[in-house]
mmCIF file with all atom_site columns, C-alpha atoms in Angstrom:
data_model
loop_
_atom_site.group_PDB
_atom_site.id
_atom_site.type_symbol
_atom_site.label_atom_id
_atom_site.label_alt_id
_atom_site.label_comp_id
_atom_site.label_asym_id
_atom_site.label_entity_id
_atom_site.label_seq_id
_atom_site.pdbx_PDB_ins_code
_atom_site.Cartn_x
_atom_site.Cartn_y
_atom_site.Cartn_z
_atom_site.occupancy
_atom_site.B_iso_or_equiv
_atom_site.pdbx_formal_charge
_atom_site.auth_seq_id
_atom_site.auth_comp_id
_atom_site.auth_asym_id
_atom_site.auth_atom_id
_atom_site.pdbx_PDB_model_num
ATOM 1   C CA . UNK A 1 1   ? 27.119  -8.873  -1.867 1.00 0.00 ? 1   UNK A CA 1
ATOM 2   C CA . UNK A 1 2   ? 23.662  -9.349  -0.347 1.00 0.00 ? 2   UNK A CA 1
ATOM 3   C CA . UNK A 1 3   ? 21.703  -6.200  0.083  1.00 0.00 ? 3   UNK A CA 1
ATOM 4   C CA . UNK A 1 4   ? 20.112  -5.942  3.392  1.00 0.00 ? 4   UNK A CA 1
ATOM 5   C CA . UNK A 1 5   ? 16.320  -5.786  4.530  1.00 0.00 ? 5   UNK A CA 1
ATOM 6   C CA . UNK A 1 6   ? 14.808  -5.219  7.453  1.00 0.00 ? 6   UNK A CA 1
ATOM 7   C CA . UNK A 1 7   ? 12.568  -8.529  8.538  1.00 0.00 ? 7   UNK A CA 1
ATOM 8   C CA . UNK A 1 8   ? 9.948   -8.945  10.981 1.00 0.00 ? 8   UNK A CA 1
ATOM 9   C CA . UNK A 1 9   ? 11.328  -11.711 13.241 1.00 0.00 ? 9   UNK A CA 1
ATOM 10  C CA . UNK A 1 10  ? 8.629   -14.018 13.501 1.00 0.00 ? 10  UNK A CA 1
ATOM 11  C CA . UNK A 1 11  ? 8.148   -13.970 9.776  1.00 0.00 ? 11  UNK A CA 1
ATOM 12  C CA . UNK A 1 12  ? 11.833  -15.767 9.752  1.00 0.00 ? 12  UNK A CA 1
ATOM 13  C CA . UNK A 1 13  ? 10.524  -18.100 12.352 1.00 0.00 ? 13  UNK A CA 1
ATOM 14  C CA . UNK A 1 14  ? 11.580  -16.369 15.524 1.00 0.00 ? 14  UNK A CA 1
ATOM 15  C CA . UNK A 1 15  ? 9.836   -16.842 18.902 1.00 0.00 ? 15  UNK A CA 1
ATOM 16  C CA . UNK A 1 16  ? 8.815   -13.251 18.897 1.00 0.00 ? 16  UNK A CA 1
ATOM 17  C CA . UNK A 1 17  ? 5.231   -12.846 18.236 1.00 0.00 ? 17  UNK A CA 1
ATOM 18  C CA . UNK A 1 18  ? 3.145   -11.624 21.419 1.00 0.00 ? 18  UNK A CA 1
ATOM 19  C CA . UNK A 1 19  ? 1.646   -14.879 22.075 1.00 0.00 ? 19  UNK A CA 1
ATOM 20  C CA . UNK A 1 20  ? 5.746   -16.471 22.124 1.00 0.00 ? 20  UNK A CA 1
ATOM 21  C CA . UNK A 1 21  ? 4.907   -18.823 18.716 1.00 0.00 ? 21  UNK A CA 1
ATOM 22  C CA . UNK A 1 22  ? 6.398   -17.147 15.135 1.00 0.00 ? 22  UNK A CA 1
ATOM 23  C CA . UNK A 1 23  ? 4.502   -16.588 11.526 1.00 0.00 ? 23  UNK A CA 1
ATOM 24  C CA . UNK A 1 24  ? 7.383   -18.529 9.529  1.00 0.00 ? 24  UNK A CA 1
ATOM 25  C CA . UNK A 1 25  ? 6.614   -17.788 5.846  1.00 0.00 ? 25  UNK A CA 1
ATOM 26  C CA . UNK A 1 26  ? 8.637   -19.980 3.795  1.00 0.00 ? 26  UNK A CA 1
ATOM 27  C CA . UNK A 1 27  ? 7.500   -16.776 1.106  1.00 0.00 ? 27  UNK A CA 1
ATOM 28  C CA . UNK A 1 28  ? 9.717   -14.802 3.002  1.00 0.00 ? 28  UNK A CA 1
ATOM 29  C CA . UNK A 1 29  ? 12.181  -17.060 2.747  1.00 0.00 ? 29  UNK A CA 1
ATOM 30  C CA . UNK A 1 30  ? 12.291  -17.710 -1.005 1.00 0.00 ? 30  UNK A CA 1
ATOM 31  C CA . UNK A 1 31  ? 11.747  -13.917 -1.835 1.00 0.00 ? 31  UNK A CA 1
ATOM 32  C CA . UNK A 1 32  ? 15.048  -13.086 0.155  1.00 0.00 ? 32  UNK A CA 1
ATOM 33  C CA . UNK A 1 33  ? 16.763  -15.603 -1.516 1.00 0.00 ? 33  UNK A CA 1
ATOM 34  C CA . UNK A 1 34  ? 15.297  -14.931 -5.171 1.00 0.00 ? 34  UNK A CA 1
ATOM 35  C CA . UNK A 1 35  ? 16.416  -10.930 -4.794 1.00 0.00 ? 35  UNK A CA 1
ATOM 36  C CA . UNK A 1 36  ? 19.949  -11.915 -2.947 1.00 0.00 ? 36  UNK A CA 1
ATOM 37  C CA . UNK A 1 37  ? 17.895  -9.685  0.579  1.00 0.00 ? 37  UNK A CA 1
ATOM 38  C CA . UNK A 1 38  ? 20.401  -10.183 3.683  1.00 0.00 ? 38  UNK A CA 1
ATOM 39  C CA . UNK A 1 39  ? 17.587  -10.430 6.214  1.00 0.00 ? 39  UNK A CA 1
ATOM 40  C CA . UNK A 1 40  ? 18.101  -8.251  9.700  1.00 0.00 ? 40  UNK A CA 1
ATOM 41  C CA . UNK A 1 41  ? 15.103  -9.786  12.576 1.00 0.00 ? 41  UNK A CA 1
ATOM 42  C CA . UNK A 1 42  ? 14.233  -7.011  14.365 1.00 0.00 ? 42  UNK A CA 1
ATOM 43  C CA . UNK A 1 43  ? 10.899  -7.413  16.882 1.00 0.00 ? 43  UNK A CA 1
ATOM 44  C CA . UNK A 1 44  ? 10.186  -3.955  17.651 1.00 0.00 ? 44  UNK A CA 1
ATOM 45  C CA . UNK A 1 45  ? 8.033   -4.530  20.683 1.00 0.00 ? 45  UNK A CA 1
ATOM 46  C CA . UNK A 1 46  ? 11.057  -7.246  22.235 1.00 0.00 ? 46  UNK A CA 1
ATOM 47  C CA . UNK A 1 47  ? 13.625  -4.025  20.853 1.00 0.00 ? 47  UNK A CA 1
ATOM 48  C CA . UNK A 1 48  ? 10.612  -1.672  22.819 1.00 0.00 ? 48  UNK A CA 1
ATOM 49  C CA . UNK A 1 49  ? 11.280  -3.709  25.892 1.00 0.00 ? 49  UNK A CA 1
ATOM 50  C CA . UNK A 1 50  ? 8.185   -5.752  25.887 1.00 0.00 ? 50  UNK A CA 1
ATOM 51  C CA . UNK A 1 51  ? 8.829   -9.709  27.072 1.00 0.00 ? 51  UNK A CA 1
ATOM 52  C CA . UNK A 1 52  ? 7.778   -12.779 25.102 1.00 0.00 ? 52  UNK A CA 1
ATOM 53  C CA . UNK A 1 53  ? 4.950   -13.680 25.532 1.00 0.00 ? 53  UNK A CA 1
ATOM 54  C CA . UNK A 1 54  ? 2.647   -10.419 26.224 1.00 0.00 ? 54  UNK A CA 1
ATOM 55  C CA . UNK A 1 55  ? -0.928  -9.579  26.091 1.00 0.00 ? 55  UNK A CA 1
ATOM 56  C CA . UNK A 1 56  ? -1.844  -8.733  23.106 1.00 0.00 ? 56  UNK A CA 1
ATOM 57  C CA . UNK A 1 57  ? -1.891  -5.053  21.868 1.00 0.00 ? 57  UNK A CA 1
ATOM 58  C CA . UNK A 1 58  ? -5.022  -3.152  19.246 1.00 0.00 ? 58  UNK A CA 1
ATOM 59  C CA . UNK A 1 59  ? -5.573  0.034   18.870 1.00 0.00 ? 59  UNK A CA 1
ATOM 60  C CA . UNK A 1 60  ? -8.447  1.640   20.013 1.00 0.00 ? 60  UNK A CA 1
ATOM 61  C CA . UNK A 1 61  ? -8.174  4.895   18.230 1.00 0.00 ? 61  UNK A CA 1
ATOM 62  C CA . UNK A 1 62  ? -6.311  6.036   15.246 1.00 0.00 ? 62  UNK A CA 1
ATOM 63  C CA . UNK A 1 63  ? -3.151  3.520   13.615 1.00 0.00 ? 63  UNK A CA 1
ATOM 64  C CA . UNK A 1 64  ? 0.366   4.329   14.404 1.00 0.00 ? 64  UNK A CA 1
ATOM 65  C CA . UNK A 1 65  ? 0.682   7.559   12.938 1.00 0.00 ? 65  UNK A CA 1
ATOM 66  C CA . UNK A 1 66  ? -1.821  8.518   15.096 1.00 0.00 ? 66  UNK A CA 1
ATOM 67  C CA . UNK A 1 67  ? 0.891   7.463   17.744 1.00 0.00 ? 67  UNK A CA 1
ATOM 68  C CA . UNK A 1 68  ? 3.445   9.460   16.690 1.00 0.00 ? 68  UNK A CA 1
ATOM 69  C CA . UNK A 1 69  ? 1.971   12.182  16.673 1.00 0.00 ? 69  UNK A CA 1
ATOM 70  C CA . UNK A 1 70  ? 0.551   11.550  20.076 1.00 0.00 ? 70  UNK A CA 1
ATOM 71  C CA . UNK A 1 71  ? -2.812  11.859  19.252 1.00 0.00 ? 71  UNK A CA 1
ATOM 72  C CA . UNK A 1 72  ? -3.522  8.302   20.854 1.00 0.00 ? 72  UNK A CA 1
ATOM 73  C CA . UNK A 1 73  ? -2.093  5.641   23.172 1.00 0.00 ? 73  UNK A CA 1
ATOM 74  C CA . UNK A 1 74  ? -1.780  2.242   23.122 1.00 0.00 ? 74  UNK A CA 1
ATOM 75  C CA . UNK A 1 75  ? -2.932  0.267   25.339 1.00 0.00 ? 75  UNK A CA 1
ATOM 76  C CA . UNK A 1 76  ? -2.767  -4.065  25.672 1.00 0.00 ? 76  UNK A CA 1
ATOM 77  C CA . UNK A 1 77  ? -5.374  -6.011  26.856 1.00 0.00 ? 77  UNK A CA 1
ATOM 78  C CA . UNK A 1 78  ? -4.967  -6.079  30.444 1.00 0.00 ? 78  UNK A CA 1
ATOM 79  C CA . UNK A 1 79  ? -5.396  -2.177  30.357 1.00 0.00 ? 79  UNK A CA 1
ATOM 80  C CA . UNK A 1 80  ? -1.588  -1.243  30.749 1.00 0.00 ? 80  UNK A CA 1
ATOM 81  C CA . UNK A 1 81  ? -0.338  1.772   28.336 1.00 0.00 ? 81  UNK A CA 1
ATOM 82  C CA . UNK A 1 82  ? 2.669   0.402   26.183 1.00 0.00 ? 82  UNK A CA 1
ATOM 83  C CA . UNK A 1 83  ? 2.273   3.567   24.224 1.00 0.00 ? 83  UNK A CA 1
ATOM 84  C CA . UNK A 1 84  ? 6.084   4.309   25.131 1.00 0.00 ? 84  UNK A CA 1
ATOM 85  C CA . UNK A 1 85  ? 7.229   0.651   24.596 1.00 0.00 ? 85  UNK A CA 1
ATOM 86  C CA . UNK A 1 86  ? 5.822   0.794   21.025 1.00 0.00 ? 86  UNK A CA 1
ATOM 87  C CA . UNK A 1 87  ? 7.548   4.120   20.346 1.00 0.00 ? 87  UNK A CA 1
ATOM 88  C CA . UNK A 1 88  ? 11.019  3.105   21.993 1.00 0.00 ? 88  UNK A CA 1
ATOM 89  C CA . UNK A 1 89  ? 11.095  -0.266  19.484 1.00 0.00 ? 89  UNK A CA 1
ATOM 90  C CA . UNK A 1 90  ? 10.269  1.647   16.303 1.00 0.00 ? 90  UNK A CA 1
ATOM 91  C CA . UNK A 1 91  ? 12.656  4.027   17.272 1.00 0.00 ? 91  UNK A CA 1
ATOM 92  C CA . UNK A 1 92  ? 15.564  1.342   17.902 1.00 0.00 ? 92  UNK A CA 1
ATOM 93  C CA . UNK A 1 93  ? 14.569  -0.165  14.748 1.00 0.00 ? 93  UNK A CA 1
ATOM 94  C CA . UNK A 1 94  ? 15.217  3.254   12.590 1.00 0.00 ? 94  UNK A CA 1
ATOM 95  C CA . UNK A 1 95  ? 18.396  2.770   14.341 1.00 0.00 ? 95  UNK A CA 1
ATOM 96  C CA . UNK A 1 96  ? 19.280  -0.430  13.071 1.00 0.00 ? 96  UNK A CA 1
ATOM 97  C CA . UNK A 1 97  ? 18.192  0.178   9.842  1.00 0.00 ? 97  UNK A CA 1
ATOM 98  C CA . UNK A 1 98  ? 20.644  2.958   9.734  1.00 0.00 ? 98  UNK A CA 1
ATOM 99  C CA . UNK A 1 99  ? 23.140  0.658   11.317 1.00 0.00 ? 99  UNK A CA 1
ATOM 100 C CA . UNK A 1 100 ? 22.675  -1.852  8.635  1.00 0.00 ? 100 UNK A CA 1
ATOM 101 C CA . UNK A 1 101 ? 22.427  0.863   5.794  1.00 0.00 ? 101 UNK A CA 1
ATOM 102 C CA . UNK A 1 102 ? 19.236  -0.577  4.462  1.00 0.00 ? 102 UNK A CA 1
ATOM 103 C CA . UNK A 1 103 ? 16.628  1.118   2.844  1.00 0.00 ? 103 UNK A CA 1
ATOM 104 C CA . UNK A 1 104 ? 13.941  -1.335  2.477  1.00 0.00 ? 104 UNK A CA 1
ATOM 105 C CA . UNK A 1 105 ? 11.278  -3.700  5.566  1.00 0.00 ? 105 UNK A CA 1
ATOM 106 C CA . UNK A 1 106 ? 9.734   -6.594  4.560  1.00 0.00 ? 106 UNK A CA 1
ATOM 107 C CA . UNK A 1 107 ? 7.025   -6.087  8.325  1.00 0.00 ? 107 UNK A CA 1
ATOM 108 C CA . UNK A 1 108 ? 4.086   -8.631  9.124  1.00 0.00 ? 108 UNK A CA 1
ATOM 109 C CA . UNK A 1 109 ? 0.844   -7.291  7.873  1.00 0.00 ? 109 UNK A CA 1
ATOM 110 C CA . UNK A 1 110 ? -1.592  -6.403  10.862 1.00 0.00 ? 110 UNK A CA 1
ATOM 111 C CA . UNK A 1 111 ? 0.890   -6.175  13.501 1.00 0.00 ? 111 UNK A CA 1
ATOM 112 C CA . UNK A 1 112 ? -0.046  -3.279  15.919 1.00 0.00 ? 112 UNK A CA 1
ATOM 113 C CA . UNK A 1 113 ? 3.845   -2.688  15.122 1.00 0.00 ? 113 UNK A CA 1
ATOM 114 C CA . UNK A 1 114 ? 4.382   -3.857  11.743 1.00 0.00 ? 114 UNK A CA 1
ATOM 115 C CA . UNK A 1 115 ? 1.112   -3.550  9.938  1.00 0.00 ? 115 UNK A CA 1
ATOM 116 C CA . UNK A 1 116 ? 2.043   -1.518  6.672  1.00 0.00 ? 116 UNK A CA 1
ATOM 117 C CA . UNK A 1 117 ? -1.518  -0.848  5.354  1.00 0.00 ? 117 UNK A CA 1
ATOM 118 C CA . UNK A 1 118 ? -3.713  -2.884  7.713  1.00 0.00 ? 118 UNK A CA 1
ATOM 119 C CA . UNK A 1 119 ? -4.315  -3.025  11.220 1.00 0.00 ? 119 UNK A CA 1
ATOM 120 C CA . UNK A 1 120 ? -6.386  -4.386  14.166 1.00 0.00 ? 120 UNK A CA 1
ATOM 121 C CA . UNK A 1 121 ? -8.724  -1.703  15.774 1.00 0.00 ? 121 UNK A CA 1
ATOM 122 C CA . UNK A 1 122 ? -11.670 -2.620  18.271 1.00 0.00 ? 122 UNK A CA 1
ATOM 123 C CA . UNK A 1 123 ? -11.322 -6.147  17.398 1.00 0.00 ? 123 UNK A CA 1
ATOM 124 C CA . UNK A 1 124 ? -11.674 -5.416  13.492 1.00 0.00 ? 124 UNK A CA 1
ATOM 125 C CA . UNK A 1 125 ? -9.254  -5.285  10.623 1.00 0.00 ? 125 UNK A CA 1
ATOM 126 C CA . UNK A 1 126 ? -9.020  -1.662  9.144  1.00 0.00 ? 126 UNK A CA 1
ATOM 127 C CA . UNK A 1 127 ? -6.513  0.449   6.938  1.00 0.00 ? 127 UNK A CA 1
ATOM 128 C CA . UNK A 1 128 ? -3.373  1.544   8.579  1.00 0.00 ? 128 UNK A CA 1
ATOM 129 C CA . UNK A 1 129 ? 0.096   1.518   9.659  1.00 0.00 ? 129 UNK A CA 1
ATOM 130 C CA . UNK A 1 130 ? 1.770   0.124   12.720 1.00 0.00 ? 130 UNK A CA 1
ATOM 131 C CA . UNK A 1 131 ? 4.198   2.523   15.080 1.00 0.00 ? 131 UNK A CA 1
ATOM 132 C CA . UNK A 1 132 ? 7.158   1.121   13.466 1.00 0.00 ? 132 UNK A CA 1
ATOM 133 C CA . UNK A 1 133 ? 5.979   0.788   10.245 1.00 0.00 ? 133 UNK A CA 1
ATOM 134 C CA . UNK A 1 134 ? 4.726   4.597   10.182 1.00 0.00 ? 134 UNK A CA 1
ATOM 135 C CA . UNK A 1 135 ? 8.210   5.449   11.376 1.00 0.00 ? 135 UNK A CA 1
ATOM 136 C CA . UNK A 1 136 ? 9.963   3.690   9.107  1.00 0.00 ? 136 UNK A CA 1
ATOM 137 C CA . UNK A 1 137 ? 7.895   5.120   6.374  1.00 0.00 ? 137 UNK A CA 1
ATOM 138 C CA . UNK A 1 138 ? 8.982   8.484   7.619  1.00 0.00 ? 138 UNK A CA 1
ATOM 139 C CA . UNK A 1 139 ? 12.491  7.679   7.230  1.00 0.00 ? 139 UNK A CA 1
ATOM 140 C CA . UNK A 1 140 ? 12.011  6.798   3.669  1.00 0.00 ? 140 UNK A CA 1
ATOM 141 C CA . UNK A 1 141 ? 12.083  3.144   3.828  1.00 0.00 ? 141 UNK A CA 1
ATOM 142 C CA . UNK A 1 142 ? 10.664  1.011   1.497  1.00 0.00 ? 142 UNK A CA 1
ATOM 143 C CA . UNK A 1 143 ? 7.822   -1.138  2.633  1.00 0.00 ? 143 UNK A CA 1
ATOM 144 C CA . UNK A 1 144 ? 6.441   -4.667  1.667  1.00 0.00 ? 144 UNK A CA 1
ATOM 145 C CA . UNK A 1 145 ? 4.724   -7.347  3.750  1.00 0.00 ? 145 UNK A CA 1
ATOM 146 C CA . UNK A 1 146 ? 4.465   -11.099 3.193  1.00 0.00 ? 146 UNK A CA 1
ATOM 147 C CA . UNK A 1 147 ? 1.681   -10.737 1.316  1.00 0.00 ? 147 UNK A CA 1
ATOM 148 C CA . UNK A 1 148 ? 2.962   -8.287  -1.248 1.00 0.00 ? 148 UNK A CA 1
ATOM 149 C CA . UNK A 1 149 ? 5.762   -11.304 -1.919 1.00 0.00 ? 149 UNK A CA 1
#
């Protein structure tokens, strides 16, 4: 029996990424295959209640930890706070992680959601975690990113 991973959608070549194109990484692919990984998509900002396509989102203080806490908000390009949106889809996707019983994510790498040890801030790459990857981590979940694969 397959064990199940979380997956960043567009990674699998969903239609999920803020600009409404994917990140399909045959990597992924073979590396679920290789380890017998049952992937589960989840797009935490679609799962937040963001649509497809949506401006895109940096931080502009702090990573998502920094969310979590509260500490800072998000806000997209156009100036509107998705702080809330951000914090609803990494909740839903504890949820389904739980659902699924899994206890590993395999998230895109920079994602203002996903990011595992880098993110966008100001326009520049810098250490940190997305919102849902910080929660995750939390939980106890296992982290990788496509390029750890």
């Amino acid at each position: 029996m397959s064990e199940p991973i979380l997956v960043s959608a567009c990674l699998l070549g969903l239609l999920t990424r803020y600009d409404g194109v994917d990140k399909t990484n045959t990597g992924v692919r073979d590396f679920l295959d290789r380890h017998n990984l049952l992937p589960v998509p989840i797009c935490p900002e679609q799962l937040g209640g963001m649509p497809t396509p949506r401006p895109a989102t940096e931080f502009s203080c702090g990573d998502g930890e920094a969310i979590l806490d509260r500490v800072c908000r998000l806000q997209n390009r156009c100036g509107d706070d998705v702080t809330d949106s951000f914090i609803r889809g990494a909740s839903q996707s504890v949820g389904i992680a739980r659902l699924c019983g899994t206890r590993k994510a395999l998230l895109k790498e920079r994602s203002p959601s996903c990011g595992v040890r880098q993110v966008y801030r100001n326009r520049k790459i810098v250490p940190g975690r997305g919102v849902t990857a910080a929660l995750l981590a939390r939980e106890g979940l296992t982290l990788l990113t496509e390029e750890d694969i």
